[in-house]
Tab-separated table of C-alpha atoms and ligand atoms in Angstrom:
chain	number	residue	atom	x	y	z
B	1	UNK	CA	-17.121	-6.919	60.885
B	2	UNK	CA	-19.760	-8.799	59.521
B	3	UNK	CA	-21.371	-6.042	58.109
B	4	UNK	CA	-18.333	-5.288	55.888
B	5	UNK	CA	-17.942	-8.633	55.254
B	6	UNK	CA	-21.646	-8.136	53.709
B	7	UNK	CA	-20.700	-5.189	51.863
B	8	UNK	CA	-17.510	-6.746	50.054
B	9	UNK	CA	-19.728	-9.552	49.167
B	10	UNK	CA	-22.161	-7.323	47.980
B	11	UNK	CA	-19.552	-5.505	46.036
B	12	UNK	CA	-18.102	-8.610	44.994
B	13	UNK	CA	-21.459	-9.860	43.870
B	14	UNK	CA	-21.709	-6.429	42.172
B	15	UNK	CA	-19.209	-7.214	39.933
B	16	UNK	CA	-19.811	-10.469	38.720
B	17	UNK	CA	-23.073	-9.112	37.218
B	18	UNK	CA	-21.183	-6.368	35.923
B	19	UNK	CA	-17.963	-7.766	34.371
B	20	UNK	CA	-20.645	-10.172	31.436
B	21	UNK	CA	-21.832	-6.740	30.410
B	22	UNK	CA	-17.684	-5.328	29.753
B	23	UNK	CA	-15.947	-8.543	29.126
B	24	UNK	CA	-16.049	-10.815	25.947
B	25	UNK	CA	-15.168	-7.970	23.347
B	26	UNK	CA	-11.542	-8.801	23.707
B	27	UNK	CA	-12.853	-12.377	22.678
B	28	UNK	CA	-14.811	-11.879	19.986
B	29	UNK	CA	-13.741	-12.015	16.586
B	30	UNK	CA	-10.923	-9.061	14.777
B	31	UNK	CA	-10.200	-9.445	11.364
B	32	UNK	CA	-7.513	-6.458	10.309
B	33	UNK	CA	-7.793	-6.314	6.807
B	34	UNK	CA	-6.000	-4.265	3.737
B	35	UNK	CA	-3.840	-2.462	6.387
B	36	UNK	CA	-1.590	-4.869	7.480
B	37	UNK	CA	-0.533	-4.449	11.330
B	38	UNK	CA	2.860	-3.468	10.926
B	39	UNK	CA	5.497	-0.807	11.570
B	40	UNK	CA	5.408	2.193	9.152
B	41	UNK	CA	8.602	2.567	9.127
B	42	UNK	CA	10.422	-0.553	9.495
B	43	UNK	CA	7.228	-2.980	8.172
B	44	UNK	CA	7.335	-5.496	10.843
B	45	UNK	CA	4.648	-7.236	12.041
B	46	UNK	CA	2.078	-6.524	14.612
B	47	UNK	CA	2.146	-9.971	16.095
B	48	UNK	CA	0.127	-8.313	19.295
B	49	UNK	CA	-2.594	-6.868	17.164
B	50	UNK	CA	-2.452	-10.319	14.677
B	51	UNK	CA	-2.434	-12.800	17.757
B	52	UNK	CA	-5.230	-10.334	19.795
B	53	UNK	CA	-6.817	-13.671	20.283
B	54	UNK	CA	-7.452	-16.942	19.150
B	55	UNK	CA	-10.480	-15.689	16.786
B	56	UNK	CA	-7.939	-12.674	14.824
B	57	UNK	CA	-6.637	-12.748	11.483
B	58	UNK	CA	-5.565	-10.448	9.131
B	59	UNK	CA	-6.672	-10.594	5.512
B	60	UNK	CA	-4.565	-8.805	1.916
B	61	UNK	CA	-3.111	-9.478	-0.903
B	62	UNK	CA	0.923	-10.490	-1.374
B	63	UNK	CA	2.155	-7.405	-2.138
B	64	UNK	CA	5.370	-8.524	-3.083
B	65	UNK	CA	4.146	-10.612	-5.946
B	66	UNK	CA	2.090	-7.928	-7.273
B	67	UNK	CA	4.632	-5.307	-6.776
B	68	UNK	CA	7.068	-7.736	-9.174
B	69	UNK	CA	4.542	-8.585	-11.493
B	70	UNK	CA	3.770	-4.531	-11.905
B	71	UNK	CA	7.110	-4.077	-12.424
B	72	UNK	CA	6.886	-6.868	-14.953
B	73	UNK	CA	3.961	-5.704	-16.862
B	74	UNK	CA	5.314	-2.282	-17.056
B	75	UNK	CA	8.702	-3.451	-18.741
B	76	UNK	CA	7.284	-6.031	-21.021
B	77	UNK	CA	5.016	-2.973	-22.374
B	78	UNK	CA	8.488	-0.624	-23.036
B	79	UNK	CA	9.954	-3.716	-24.394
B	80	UNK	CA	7.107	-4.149	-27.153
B	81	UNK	CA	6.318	-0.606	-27.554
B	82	UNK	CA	9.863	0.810	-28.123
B	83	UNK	CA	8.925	2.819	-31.367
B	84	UNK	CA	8.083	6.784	-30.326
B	85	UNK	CA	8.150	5.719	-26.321
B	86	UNK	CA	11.097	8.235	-26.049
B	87	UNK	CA	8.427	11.627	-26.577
B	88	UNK	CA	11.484	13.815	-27.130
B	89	UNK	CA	14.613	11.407	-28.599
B	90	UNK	CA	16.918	12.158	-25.595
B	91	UNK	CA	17.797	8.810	-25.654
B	92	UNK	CA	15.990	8.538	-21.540
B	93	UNK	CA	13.171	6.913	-21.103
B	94	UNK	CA	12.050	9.560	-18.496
B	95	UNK	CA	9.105	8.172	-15.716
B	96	UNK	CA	7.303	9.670	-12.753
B	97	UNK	CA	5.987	7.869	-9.871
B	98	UNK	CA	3.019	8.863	-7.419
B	99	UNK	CA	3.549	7.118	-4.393
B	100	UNK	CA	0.589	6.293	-2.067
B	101	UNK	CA	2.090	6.276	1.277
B	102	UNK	CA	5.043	5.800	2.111
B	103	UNK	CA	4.530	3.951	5.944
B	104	UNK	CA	2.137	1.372	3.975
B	105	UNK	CA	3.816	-1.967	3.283
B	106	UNK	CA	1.566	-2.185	-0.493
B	107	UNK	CA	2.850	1.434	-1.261
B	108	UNK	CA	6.445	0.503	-0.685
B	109	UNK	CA	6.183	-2.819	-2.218
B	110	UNK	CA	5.126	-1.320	-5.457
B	111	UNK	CA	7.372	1.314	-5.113
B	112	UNK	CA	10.242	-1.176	-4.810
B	113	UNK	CA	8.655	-3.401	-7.768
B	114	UNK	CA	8.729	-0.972	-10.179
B	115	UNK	CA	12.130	0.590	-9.660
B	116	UNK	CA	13.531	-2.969	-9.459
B	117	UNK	CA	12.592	-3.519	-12.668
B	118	UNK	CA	12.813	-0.428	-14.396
B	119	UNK	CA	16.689	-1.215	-13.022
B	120	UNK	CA	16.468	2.469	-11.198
B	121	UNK	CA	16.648	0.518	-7.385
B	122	UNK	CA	19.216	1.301	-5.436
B	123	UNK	CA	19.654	-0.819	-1.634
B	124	UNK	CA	17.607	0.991	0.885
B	125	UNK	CA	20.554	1.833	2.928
B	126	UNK	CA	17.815	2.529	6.304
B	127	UNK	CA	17.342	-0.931	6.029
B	128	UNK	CA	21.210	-1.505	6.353
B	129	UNK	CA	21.134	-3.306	2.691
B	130	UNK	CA	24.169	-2.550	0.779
B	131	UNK	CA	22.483	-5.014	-2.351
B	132	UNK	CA	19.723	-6.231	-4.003
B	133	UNK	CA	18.596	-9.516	-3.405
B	134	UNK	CA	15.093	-9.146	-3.758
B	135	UNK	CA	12.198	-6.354	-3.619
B	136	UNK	CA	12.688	-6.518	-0.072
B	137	UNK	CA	15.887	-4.378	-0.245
B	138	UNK	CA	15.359	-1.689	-2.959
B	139	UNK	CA	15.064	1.748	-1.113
B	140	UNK	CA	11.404	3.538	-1.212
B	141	UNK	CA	11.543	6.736	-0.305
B	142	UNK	CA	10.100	9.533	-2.850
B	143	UNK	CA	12.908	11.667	-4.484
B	144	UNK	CA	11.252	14.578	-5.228
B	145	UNK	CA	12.293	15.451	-8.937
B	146	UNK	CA	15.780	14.379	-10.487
B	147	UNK	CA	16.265	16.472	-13.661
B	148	UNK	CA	19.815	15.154	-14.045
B	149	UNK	CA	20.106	11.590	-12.719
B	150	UNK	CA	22.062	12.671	-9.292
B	151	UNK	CA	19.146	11.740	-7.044
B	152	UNK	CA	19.145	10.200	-3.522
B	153	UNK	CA	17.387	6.949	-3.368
B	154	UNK	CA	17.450	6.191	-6.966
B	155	UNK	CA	20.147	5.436	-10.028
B	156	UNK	CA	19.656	5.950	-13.868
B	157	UNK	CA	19.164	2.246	-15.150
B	158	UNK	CA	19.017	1.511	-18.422
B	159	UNK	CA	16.790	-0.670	-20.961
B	160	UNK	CA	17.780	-2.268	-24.181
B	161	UNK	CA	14.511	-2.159	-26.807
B	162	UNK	CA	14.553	-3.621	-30.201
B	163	UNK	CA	18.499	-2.956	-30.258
B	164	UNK	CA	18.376	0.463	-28.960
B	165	UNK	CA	20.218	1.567	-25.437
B	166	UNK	CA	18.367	3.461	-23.352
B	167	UNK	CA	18.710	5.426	-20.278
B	168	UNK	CA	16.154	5.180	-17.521
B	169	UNK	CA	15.535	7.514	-15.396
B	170	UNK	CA	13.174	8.286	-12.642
B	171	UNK	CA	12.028	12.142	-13.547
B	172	UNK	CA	10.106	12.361	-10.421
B	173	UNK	CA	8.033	10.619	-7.215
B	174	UNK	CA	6.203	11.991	-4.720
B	175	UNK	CA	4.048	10.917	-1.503
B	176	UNK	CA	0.368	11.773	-2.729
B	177	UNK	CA	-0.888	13.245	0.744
B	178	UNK	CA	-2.992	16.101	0.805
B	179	UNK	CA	-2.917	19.304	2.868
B	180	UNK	CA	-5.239	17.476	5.470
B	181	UNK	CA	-2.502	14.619	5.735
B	182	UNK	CA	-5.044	12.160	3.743
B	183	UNK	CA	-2.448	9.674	1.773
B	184	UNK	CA	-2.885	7.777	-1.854
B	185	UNK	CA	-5.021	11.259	-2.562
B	186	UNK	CA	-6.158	11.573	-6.097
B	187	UNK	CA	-6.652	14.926	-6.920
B	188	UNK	CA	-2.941	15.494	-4.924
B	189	UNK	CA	-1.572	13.269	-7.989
B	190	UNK	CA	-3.483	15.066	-10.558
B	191	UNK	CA	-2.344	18.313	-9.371
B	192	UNK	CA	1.261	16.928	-8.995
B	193	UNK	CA	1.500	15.734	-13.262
B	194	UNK	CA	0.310	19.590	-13.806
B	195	UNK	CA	3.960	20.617	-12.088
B	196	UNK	CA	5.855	17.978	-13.607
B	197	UNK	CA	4.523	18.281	-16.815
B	198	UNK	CA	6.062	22.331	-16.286
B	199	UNK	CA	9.419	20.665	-15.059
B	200	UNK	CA	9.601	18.384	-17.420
B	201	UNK	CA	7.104	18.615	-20.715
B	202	UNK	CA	7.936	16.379	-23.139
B	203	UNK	CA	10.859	14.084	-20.719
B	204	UNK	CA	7.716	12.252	-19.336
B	205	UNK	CA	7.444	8.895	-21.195
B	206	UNK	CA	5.745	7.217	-18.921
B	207	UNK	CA	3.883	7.218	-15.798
B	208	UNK	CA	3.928	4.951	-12.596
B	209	UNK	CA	1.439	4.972	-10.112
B	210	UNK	CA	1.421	2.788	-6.606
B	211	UNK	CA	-2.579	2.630	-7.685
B	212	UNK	CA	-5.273	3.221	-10.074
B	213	UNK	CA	-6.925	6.139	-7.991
B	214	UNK	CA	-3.561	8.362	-8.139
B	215	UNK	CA	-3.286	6.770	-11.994
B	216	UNK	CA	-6.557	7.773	-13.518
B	217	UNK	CA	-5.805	11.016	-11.820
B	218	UNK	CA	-2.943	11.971	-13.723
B	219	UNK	CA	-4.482	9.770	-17.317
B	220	UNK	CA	-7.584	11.868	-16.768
B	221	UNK	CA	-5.688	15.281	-15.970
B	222	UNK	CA	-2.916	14.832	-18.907
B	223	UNK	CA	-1.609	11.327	-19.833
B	224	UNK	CA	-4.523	10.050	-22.370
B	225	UNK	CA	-4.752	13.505	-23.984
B	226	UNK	CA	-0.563	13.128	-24.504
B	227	UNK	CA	-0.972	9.476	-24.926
B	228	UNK	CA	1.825	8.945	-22.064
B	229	UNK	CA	1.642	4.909	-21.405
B	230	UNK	CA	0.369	5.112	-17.664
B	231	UNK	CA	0.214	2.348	-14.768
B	232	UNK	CA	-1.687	1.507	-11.899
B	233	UNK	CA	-2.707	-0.950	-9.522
B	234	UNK	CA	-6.005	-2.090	-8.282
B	235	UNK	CA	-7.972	-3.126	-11.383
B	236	UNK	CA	-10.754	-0.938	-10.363
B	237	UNK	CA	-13.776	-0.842	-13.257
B	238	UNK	CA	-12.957	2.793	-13.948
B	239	UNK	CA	-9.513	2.077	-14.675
B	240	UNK	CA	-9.777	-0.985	-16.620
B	241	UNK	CA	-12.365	0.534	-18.651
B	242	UNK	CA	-9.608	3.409	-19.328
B	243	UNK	CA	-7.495	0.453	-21.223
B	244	UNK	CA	-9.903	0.702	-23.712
B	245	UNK	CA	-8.691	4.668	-24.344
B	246	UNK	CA	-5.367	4.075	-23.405
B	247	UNK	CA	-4.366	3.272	-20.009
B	248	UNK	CA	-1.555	0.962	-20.179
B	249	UNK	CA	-2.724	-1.490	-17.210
B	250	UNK	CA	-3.225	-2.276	-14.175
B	251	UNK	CA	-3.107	-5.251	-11.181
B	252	UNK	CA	-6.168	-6.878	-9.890
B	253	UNK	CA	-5.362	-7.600	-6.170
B	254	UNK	CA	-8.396	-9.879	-6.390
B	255	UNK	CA	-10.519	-7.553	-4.579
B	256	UNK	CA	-13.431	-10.608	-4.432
B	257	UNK	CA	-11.063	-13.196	-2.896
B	258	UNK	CA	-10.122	-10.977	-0.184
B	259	UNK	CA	-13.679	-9.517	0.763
B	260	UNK	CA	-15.035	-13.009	0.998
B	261	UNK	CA	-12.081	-14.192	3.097
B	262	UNK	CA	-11.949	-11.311	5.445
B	263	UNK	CA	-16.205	-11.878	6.155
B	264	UNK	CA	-15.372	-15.837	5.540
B	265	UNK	CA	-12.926	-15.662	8.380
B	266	UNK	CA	-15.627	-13.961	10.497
B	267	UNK	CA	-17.659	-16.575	10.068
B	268	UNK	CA	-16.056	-19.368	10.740
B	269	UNK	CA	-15.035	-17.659	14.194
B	270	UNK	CA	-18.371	-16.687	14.853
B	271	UNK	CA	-19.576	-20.344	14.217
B	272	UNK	CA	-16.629	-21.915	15.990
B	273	UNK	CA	-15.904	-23.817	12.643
B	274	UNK	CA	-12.557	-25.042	11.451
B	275	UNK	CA	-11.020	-21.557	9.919
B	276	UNK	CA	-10.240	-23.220	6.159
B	277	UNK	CA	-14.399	-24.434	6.113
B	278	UNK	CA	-15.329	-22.421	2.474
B	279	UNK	CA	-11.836	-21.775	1.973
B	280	UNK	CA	-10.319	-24.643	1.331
B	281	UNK	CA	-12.829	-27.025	1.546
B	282	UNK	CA	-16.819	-26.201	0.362
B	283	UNK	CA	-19.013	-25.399	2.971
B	284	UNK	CA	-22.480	-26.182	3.387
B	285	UNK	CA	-23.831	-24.219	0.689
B	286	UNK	CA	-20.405	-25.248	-1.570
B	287	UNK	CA	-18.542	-21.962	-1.110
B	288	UNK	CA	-14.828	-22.609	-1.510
B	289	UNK	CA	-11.758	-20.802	-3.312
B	290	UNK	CA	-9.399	-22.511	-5.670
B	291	UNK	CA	-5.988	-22.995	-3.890
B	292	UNK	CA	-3.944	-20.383	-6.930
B	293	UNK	CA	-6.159	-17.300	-5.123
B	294	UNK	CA	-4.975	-17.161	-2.324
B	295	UNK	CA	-2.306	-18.611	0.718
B	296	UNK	CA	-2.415	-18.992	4.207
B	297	UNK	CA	0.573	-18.274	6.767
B	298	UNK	CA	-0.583	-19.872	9.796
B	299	UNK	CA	2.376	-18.675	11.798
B	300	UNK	CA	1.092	-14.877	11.431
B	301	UNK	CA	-2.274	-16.215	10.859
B	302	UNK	CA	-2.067	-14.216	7.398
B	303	UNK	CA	-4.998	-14.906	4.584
B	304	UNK	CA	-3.271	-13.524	1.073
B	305	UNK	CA	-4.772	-13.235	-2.267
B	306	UNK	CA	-2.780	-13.485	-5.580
B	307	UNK	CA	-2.211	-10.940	-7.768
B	308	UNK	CA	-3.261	-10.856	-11.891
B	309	UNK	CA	-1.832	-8.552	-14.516
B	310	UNK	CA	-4.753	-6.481	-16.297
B	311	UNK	CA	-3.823	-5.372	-19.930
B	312	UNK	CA	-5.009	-4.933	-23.072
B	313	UNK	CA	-4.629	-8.476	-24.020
B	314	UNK	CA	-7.362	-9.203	-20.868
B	315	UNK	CA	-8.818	-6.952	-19.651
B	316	UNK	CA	-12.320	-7.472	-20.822
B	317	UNK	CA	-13.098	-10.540	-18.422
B	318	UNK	CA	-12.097	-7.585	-15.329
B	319	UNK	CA	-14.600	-4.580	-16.786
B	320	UNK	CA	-16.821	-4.837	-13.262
B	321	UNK	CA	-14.444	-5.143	-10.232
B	322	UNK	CA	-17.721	-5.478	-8.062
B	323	UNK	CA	-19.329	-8.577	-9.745
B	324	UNK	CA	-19.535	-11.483	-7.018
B	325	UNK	CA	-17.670	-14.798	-8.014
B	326	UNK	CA	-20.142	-17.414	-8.531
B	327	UNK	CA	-17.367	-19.891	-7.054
B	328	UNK	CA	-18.081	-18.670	-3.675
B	329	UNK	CA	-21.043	-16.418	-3.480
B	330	UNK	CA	-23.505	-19.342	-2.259
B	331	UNK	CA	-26.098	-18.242	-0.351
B	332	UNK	CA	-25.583	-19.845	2.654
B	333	UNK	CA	-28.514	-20.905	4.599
B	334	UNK	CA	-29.719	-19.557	8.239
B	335	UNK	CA	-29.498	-23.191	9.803
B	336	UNK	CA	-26.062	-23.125	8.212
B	337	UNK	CA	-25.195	-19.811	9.848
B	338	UNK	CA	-27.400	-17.669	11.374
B	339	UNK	CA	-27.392	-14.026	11.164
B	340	UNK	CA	-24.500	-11.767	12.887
B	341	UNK	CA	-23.766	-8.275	13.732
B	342	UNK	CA	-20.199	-6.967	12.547
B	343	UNK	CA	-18.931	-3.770	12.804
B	344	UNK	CA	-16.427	-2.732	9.861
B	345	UNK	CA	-14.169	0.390	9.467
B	346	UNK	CA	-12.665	1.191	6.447
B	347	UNK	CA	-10.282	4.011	7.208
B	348	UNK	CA	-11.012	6.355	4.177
B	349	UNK	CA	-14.242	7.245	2.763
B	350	UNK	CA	-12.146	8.774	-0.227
B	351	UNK	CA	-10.153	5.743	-0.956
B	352	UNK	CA	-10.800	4.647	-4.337
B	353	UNK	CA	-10.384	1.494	-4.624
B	354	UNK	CA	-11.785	0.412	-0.958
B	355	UNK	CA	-15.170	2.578	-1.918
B	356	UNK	CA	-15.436	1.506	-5.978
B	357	UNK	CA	-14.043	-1.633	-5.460
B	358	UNK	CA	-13.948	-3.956	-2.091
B	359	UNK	CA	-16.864	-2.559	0.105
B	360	UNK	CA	-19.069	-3.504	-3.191
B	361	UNK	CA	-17.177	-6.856	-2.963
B	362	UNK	CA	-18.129	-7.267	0.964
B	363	UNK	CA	-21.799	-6.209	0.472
B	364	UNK	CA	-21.830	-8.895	-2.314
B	365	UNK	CA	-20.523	-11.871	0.492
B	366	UNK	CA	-21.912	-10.254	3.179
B	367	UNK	CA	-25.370	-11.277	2.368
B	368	UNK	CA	-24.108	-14.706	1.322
B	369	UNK	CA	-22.916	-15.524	4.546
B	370	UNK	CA	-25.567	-14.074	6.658
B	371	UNK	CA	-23.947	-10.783	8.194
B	372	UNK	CA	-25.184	-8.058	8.825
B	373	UNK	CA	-22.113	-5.445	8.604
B	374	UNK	CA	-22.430	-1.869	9.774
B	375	UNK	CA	-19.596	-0.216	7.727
B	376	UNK	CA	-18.285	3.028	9.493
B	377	UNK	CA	-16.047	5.263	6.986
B	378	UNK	CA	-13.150	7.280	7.892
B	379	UNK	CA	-11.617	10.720	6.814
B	380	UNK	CA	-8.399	9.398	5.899
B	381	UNK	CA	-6.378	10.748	8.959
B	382	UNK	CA	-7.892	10.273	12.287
B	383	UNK	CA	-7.649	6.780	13.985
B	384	UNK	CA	-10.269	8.385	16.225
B	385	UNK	CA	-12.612	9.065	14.325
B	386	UNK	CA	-13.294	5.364	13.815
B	387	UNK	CA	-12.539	4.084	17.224
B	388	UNK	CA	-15.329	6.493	18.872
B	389	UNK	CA	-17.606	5.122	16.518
B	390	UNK	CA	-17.480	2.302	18.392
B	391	UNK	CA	-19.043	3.944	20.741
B	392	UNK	CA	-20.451	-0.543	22.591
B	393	UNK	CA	-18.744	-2.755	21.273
B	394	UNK	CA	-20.854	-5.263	23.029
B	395	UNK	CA	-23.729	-4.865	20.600
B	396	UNK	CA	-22.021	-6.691	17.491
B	397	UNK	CA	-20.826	-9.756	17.173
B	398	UNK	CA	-17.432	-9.635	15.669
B	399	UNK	CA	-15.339	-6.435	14.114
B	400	UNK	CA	-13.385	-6.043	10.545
B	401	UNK	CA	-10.982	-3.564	11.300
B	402	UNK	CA	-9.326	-1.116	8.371
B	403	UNK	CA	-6.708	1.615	10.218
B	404	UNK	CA	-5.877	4.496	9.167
B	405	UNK	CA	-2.374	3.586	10.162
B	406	UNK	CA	-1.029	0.343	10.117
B	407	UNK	CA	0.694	1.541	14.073
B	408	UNK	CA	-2.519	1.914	15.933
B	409	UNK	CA	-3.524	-1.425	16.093
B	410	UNK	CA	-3.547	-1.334	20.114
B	411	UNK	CA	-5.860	1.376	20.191
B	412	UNK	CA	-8.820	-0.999	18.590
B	413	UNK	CA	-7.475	-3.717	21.392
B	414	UNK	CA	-7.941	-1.031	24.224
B	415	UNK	CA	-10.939	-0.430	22.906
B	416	UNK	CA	-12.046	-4.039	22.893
B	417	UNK	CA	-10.371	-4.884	26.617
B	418	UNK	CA	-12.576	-1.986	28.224
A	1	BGC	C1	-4.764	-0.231	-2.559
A	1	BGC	C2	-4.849	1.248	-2.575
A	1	BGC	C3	-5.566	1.718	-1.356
A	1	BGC	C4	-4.945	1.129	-0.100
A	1	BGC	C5	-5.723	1.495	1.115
A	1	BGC	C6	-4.126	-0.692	-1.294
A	1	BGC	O1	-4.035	-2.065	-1.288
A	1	BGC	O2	-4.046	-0.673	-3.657
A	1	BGC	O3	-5.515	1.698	-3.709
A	1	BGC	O4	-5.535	3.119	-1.299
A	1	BGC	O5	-4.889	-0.259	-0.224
A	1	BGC	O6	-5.164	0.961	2.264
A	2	CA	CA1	13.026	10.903	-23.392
């Protein structure tokens, strides 16, 4: 008796000094960031994966209010450029759309955006809408090509330009995934304007894309050498250099805001600080963001940036999407915040805009706010791949987490509670 008394203390006493060494990753900080935790296919929140624990938040852009003002920017350039934007006098104003992905909530925003105000949105009957109130209920799905306006998930609208009538149609959209099952795929879209271009020739007028990699794609691969007015999204430097040749514009997502805020929220976690401290109000080295950058939604603790329109009227002040903002690039000192270890995924090492654009952005804030970030790149497809790169989570500090789909948020959280 008392010798197995001696051995469950022993074993008790066992696991005291072994649990420190497991526990505490589920308590350390997760910031989810560009790929919102959400259901593919319906959009809904994570709230599991966004309330992990009281140090997780996610951090992205409103992607309804850039999805509206693409659709905006797009329209107000048909309704200023009306003379020889129908290529082949049909009377249709003829576009194609590359769609990133359609189980990610910025994809189908934009998506929605555009065809909402191109007037080719119909309600997305999966949804159970039967109208149009907002974005929100305008159907997504690609439509493969529509050569005479009888589509599923799509109407002919129409557009009236400097007295003229016009038909608008919606030639074509696709899902740009590649035979590997890699989404928002470049090359897929410049392959993709190649077929069209055989469908349709000279019925493209103009072309849509859910971002600037899939966009400077097809401007590269055909549109600038036809001078077919051409969209994105992202305001990556590439592409708003291409305004200069042609490229009709694009959206900055504010790529800086949301790189600072998604290390800036790591921070403050790490340091036990109030979360708004550089965000809304300076910290110690006077980092802060203006309030029209960004908004907070503390009920799905939810850090947006604002969206800008890129054009030709602007675009010069946008020309390097990796310069830091001097408003909150302070270097902040050691005794301020001393140095951290974060481990950072970002789900695609192909992505264009997270590669040109917002790991650039990171490294620039990262070394402003003293941490030291070990960024682990994806191939686009495999949630695993990332995950068993985290092979001990116990040597970093906190973790800024990029999926490969917005679903798997519970496998970084089993990961974590190990
Ligand atoms: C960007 C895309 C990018 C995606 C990755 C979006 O916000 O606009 O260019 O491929 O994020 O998740
Ligand atoms: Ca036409």
């Amino acid at each position: 008796m008392k010798k197995n008394l001696a051995m469950v203390l022993a074993a008790i006493m066992l696991l005291c000094v072994a649990i420190p060494a497991f526990a505490g990753n589920e308590e350390k900080p997760v910031i989810w960031f560009n790929r919102q935790p959400s259901n593919s296919t319906t959009g809904e929140l994570d709230m599991d994966a966004l309330t992990f624990n009281d140090k997780t938040y996610y951090v992205g852009f409103d992607a309804k209010q850039g999805a509206e003002l693409q659709g905006k920017m797009i329209v107000d350039y048909l309704l200023a450029h009306g003379e020889g934007l129908d290529r082949n006098g049909d009377g249709i104003i003829g576009y194609v759309l590359c769609i990133g992905d359609v189980g990610h909530n910025d994809s189908i925003a934009r998506t929605r955006g555009a065809r909402k105000a191109l007037g080719t949105a119909i309600p997305d009957a999966l949804q159970g809408k039967t109208e149009i109130a907002t974005i929100d209920d305008v159907d997504s799905q690609p439509i493969g090509t529509n050569p005479d306006g009888s589509a599923d998930h799509v109407k002919d609208g129409s557009i009236e330009i400097d007295g003229k009538t016009y038909i608008v149609r919606e030639l074509a959209s696709q899902e740009m995934k590649n035979s590997s099952g890699a989404t928002w795929d470049a090359p897929t879209a410049g392959n993709a304007i190649i077929a069209w271009e055989g469908s349709f020739g000279d019925q493209i007028d103009v072309v849509v894309s859910n971002n600037d990699g899939m966009g400077m794609a097809v401007f590269n691969a055909w549109a600038k050498e036809k001078g077919v007015p051409t969209f994105g999204y992202d305001a990556n430097s590439d592409a708003v250099a291409a305004i200069a040749d042609g490229y009709c514009g694009t959206i900055s997502q504010n790529a800086d805001v949301q790189a600072y805020l998604t290390l800036r929220t790591l921070r403050n976690t790490l340091d036990g600080a109030d979360i708004m401290v550089g965000i809304s109000t300076p910290d110690a080295a006077g980092n802060v963001l203006s309030d029209d950058l960004y908004y907070y939604d503390e009920a799905t603790r939810c850090f947006y940036a604002l969206n800008g329109a890129v054009t030709a009227d602007n675009y010069e002040a946008f020309l390097d999407a990796t310069a830091a903002n001097p408003a909150f690039s302070n270097q902040l000192s050691e005794a301020d915040g001393a140095i951290k270890k974060v481990w950072l995924s970002i789900y695609n090492s192909a992505d264009n805009f997270l590669n040109a654009t917002y790991v650039p952005q990171l490294k620039n804030y990262a070394a402003a706010l003293n941490l030291d970030v070990e960024y682990v790149l994806g191939d686009g497809q495999t949630e695993a791949n990332l995950i068993d790169r985290l092979g001990n989570p116990s040597e970093y500090d906190g973790f800024a987490i990029n999926m490969v789909k917005t679903d798997n948020a519970a496998s970084y959280m089993v990961k974590l509670m190990q």
